[in-house]
Short mmCIF file of C-alpha atoms in Angstrom, two decimals:
data_model
loop_
_atom_site.label_atom_id
_atom_site.label_comp_id
_atom_site.label_asym_id
_atom_site.label_seq_id
_atom_site.Cartn_x
_atom_site.Cartn_y
_atom_site.Cartn_z
CA UNK B 30 16.17 4.51 -7.77
CA UNK B 31 12.72 5.43 -9.56
CA UNK B 32 10.17 6.87 -7.36
CA UNK B 33 6.81 6.04 -7.93
CA UNK B 34 3.22 7.30 -6.72
CA UNK B 35 1.11 4.72 -4.92
CA UNK B 36 -0.02 1.42 -5.96
CA UNK B 37 -2.39 -0.83 -4.43
CA UNK B 38 -3.01 -4.81 -5.36
CA UNK B 39 -3.21 -7.23 -2.40
CA UNK B 40 -2.24 -9.80 -0.03
CA UNK B 41 -1.54 -9.84 3.88
CA UNK B 42 1.50 -12.03 5.73
CA UNK B 43 0.90 -13.96 8.12
CA UNK B 44 3.97 -15.37 10.47
CA UNK B 45 6.37 -15.99 13.30
CA UNK B 46 7.99 -12.91 14.31
CA UNK B 47 11.58 -12.50 13.94
CA UNK B 48 14.47 -11.98 16.04
CA UNK B 49 14.67 -9.18 14.93
CA UNK B 50 11.80 -6.77 14.96
CA UNK B 51 11.03 -3.93 12.47
CA UNK B 52 10.95 -0.34 13.44
CA UNK B 53 7.93 1.94 12.01
CA UNK B 54 7.66 5.12 12.42
CA UNK B 55 4.39 6.97 11.68
CA UNK B 56 4.90 10.34 9.45
CA UNK B 57 1.52 12.49 10.18
CA UNK B 58 0.72 15.10 7.21
CA UNK B 59 -2.24 16.24 8.45
CA UNK B 60 -2.96 19.57 8.66
CA UNK B 61 -4.64 20.86 11.82
CA UNK B 62 -8.11 20.54 12.80
CA UNK B 63 -8.29 17.77 10.35
CA UNK B 64 -7.25 14.14 9.47
CA UNK B 65 -4.81 12.48 12.40
CA UNK B 66 -5.35 15.50 14.40
CA UNK B 67 -9.04 15.72 13.98
CA UNK B 68 -10.59 17.15 17.41
CA UNK B 69 -13.84 15.63 17.27
CA UNK B 70 -14.46 14.01 20.95
CA UNK B 71 -14.45 10.64 20.81
CA UNK B 72 -15.36 7.56 24.06
CA UNK B 73 -13.04 5.61 23.85
CA UNK B 74 -13.69 2.15 22.73
CA UNK B 75 -12.58 -1.51 21.20
CA UNK B 76 -9.42 -0.87 22.80
CA UNK B 77 -8.36 1.99 20.81
CA UNK B 78 -7.72 4.92 24.41
CA UNK B 79 -8.03 8.09 21.79
CA UNK B 80 -10.52 11.22 22.64
CA UNK B 81 -10.58 11.90 20.17
CA UNK B 82 -11.60 11.01 16.86
CA UNK B 83 -7.83 11.61 15.37
CA UNK B 84 -6.08 10.38 18.35
CA UNK B 85 -8.50 7.17 17.60
CA UNK B 86 -7.43 7.13 13.85
CA UNK B 87 -4.03 7.37 14.84
CA UNK B 88 -3.65 5.02 17.72
CA UNK B 89 -4.66 2.59 14.76
CA UNK B 90 -2.43 3.67 12.41
CA UNK B 91 0.66 2.90 15.02
CA UNK B 92 -0.97 -0.52 16.49
CA UNK B 93 -0.94 -2.30 12.78
CA UNK B 94 2.10 -0.55 12.18
CA UNK B 95 3.65 -2.55 15.24
CA UNK B 96 1.93 -5.13 14.32
CA UNK B 97 3.58 -5.26 10.61
CA UNK B 98 6.91 -4.78 12.71
CA UNK B 99 6.73 -7.54 15.05
CA UNK B 100 6.88 -9.43 12.05
CA UNK B 101 9.64 -8.19 9.61
CA UNK B 102 13.35 -8.64 10.51
CA UNK B 103 14.57 -5.07 9.33
CA UNK B 104 17.51 -3.18 10.96
CA UNK B 105 16.22 -0.38 8.71
CA UNK B 106 13.40 2.34 10.10
CA UNK B 107 10.37 2.20 7.98
CA UNK B 108 8.51 5.81 7.42
CA UNK B 109 4.87 5.49 6.45
CA UNK B 110 3.48 9.14 5.64
CA UNK B 111 0.28 8.86 6.90
CA UNK B 112 -2.66 11.48 6.37
CA UNK B 113 -6.76 11.07 6.55
CA UNK B 114 -8.72 13.14 3.15
CA UNK B 115 -12.04 13.75 1.77
CA UNK B 116 -12.40 11.13 -0.75
CA UNK B 117 -14.99 9.19 -2.94
CA UNK B 118 -17.99 7.98 -1.06
CA UNK B 119 -21.85 7.54 -2.51
CA UNK B 120 -24.00 4.90 -0.35
CA UNK B 121 -23.22 2.44 -1.93
CA UNK B 122 -18.78 3.04 -2.43
CA UNK B 123 -16.03 4.24 -1.73
CA UNK B 124 -12.53 4.49 -1.39
CA UNK B 125 -11.69 2.99 2.18
CA UNK B 126 -7.76 3.33 1.77
CA UNK B 127 -4.79 3.15 0.22
CA UNK B 128 -0.72 2.62 0.45
CA UNK B 129 2.29 2.42 -1.78
CA UNK B 130 6.19 2.95 -1.89
CA UNK B 131 7.58 5.98 -2.84
CA UNK B 132 10.38 4.45 -4.27
CA UNK B 133 11.29 1.55 -6.01
CA UNK B 134 14.79 -0.30 -6.15
CA UNK B 135 16.94 -2.07 -8.47
CA UNK B 136 20.39 -4.09 -8.35
CA UNK B 137 21.78 -2.41 -5.42
CA UNK B 138 24.00 -4.47 -3.23
CA UNK B 139 22.43 -7.26 -1.16
CA UNK B 140 19.59 -7.74 -3.92
CA UNK B 141 19.30 -11.43 -5.02
CA UNK B 142 17.47 -10.87 -8.49
CA UNK B 143 19.52 -8.63 -10.81
CA UNK B 144 17.14 -6.48 -13.44
CA UNK B 145 15.01 -6.49 -10.37
CA UNK B 146 12.93 -3.22 -8.59
CA UNK B 147 11.51 -4.18 -4.86
CA UNK B 148 9.98 -1.03 -3.03
CA UNK B 149 12.50 0.36 -0.48
CA UNK B 150 11.17 -1.23 2.80
CA UNK B 151 12.51 -4.47 1.35
CA UNK B 152 15.86 -3.47 -0.59
CA UNK B 153 16.72 -1.84 2.80
CA UNK B 154 16.24 -4.52 4.50
CA UNK B 155 17.47 -6.85 1.69
CA UNK B 156 21.03 -4.16 1.38
CA UNK B 157 20.90 -3.84 5.03
CA UNK B 158 21.78 0.13 5.06
CA UNK B 159 19.00 3.26 4.65
CA UNK B 160 18.87 3.83 0.41
CA UNK B 161 16.72 6.77 0.95
CA UNK B 162 19.35 8.63 3.13
CA UNK B 163 15.92 9.51 6.02
CA UNK B 164 13.39 9.58 3.89
CA UNK B 165 9.65 8.43 4.06
CA UNK B 166 9.04 4.96 1.98
CA UNK B 167 5.40 4.31 2.02
CA UNK B 168 2.28 6.85 1.60
CA UNK B 169 -0.26 6.07 2.83
CA UNK B 170 -4.21 7.69 2.22
CA UNK B 171 -7.70 7.36 4.46
CA UNK B 172 -11.20 8.79 3.16
CA UNK B 173 -12.01 10.84 5.62
CA UNK B 174 -15.63 11.55 4.42
CA UNK B 175 -16.73 7.73 5.98
CA UNK B 176 -17.11 9.34 9.24
CA UNK B 177 -20.06 11.68 10.47
CA UNK B 178 -21.72 11.58 6.68
CA UNK B 179 -24.98 10.15 5.64
CA UNK B 180 -24.70 10.01 1.91
CA UNK B 181 -21.21 7.54 3.06
CA UNK B 182 -21.70 4.36 2.70
CA UNK B 183 -25.65 4.52 3.99
CA UNK B 184 -23.63 6.01 7.36
CA UNK B 185 -21.57 3.83 7.82
CA UNK B 186 -18.45 5.04 10.17
CA UNK B 187 -15.37 4.43 9.73
CA UNK B 188 -14.69 1.72 13.48
CA UNK B 189 -11.63 2.78 15.51
CA UNK B 190 -11.62 -0.56 18.08
CA UNK B 191 -8.76 -3.34 18.47
CA UNK B 192 -11.00 -5.71 19.14
CA UNK B 193 -13.14 -6.64 16.12
CA UNK B 194 -16.44 -5.59 17.11
CA UNK B 195 -16.92 -3.34 14.14
CA UNK B 196 -20.77 -4.56 13.66
CA UNK B 197 -21.78 -2.98 11.07
CA UNK B 198 -19.66 -0.03 10.86
CA UNK B 199 -16.10 -0.19 8.37
CA UNK B 200 -13.30 -1.72 10.79
CA UNK B 201 -9.76 0.63 10.21
CA UNK B 202 -7.50 -1.07 11.05
CA UNK B 203 -7.32 -5.08 8.88
CA UNK B 204 -7.70 -2.02 5.84
CA UNK B 205 -4.48 -0.19 8.13
CA UNK B 206 -2.95 -3.25 7.30
CA UNK B 207 -4.14 -4.42 3.95
CA UNK B 208 -2.46 -0.96 1.99
CA UNK B 209 0.52 -0.92 4.82
CA UNK B 210 1.02 -4.61 2.79
CA UNK B 211 1.35 -2.68 -0.41
CA UNK B 212 3.87 -0.25 0.71
CA UNK B 213 5.79 -3.21 2.85
CA UNK B 214 6.07 -5.24 -1.16
CA UNK B 215 3.47 -6.70 -1.79
CA UNK B 216 1.93 -5.13 -4.75
CA UNK B 217 3.19 -5.03 -8.49
CA UNK B 218 4.22 -2.01 -10.73
CA UNK B 219 2.89 -3.54 -14.00
CA UNK B 220 0.41 -1.90 -15.81
CA UNK B 221 -2.68 -3.99 -15.24
CA UNK B 222 -4.22 -2.12 -17.85
CA UNK B 223 -1.12 -2.33 -20.69
CA UNK B 224 0.26 -5.35 -18.91
CA UNK B 225 4.22 -3.13 -19.35
CA UNK B 226 6.54 -3.87 -16.90
CA UNK B 227 7.50 -0.37 -15.11
CA UNK B 228 10.21 1.05 -16.74
CA UNK B 229 11.02 -2.50 -19.15
CA UNK B 230 12.07 -4.02 -15.46
CA UNK B 231 10.27 -6.80 -13.57
CA UNK B 232 9.29 -5.99 -10.30
CA UNK B 233 9.23 -8.64 -7.24
CA UNK B 234 6.48 -9.35 -6.58
CA UNK B 235 5.70 -10.25 -10.59
CA UNK B 236 8.66 -13.47 -10.55
CA UNK B 237 5.81 -15.00 -7.67
CA UNK B 238 2.66 -14.18 -9.86
CA UNK B 239 0.55 -17.13 -11.74
CA UNK B 240 -2.07 -17.86 -14.27
CA UNK B 241 -3.54 -21.37 -13.71
CA UNK B 242 -5.46 -20.26 -16.85
CA UNK B 243 -2.16 -20.35 -18.82
CA UNK B 244 0.33 -21.84 -16.36
CA UNK B 245 2.20 -19.24 -17.13
CA UNK B 246 4.03 -16.83 -14.16
CA UNK B 247 3.87 -12.97 -15.00
CA UNK B 248 7.36 -12.92 -15.30
CA UNK B 249 7.65 -15.07 -18.50
CA UNK B 250 4.58 -13.42 -20.31
CA UNK B 251 4.03 -11.09 -23.42
CA UNK B 252 2.23 -7.37 -22.03
CA UNK B 253 -0.88 -8.55 -23.59
CA UNK B 254 -0.52 -11.39 -21.98
CA UNK B 255 -0.27 -10.09 -18.52
CA UNK B 256 -2.98 -7.63 -19.07
CA UNK B 257 -5.87 -10.48 -19.72
CA UNK B 258 -4.39 -12.12 -16.71
CA UNK B 259 -4.41 -8.92 -14.40
CA UNK B 260 -7.88 -9.52 -15.33
CA UNK B 261 -8.25 -14.12 -14.91
CA UNK B 262 -10.30 -13.22 -11.04
CA UNK B 263 -9.50 -16.33 -9.43
CA UNK B 264 -6.31 -17.58 -11.86
CA UNK B 265 -3.71 -15.69 -10.96
CA UNK B 266 -2.28 -17.05 -7.39
CA UNK B 267 1.46 -16.57 -5.31
CA UNK B 268 3.64 -18.86 -6.65
CA UNK B 269 6.53 -18.64 -4.01
CA UNK B 270 7.53 -21.92 -2.94
CA UNK B 271 7.37 -21.78 1.40
CA UNK B 272 3.29 -20.76 0.35
CA UNK B 273 3.31 -23.52 -2.31
CA UNK B 274 4.91 -26.09 0.17
CA UNK B 275 2.46 -25.21 2.60
CA UNK B 276 -0.64 -24.93 -0.11
#
């Protein structure tokens, strides 16, 4: 097992609901009167019944967790420590949020690839037991500066509705779904600048990254080749058997 900071790459899963859905719990790490506990009054919007900004934020997070939970088969609870904090934001750009695994594991009972890192939520699912003894599995931080800030994204706010009618605002739900995907396993531990693998071992996501230009999978590349591939925009694809068959 190794502990690591939140990571981000991109992919979102769509699949039929499994027979045994996972339980994903949002762990509120915000303090009094901020983040999920922000008491600023808000009118219910787009199917979100919350009457404060904080409650609406929490409702969106739980809705996203329920969507992912309905897609994933796992008997082990997935705990997501979550917070809203002020983050970088200008009139033209902003950090929306990020999420990633708190721990990764390899060579555990149930792993289907040896000498390979797995995000803890996936490792727990394959092992059939909680490898990190009830600790939180994913860390997620989102940008509270986007709300009520005239200099942030030209006065754009988070949209907390669940109906996709965000207008000119930024819809929170798909961003949370996307970032939770990273924490669940849709991200690599490879250092994108150097191409080095985490502590010298491959990771499960890396095993399915394929560069159409070089014709190589990341697991078959040198560090330099992976570093170059990481910025080969539009030419790095997911090479899993099921996805390939469907495409």
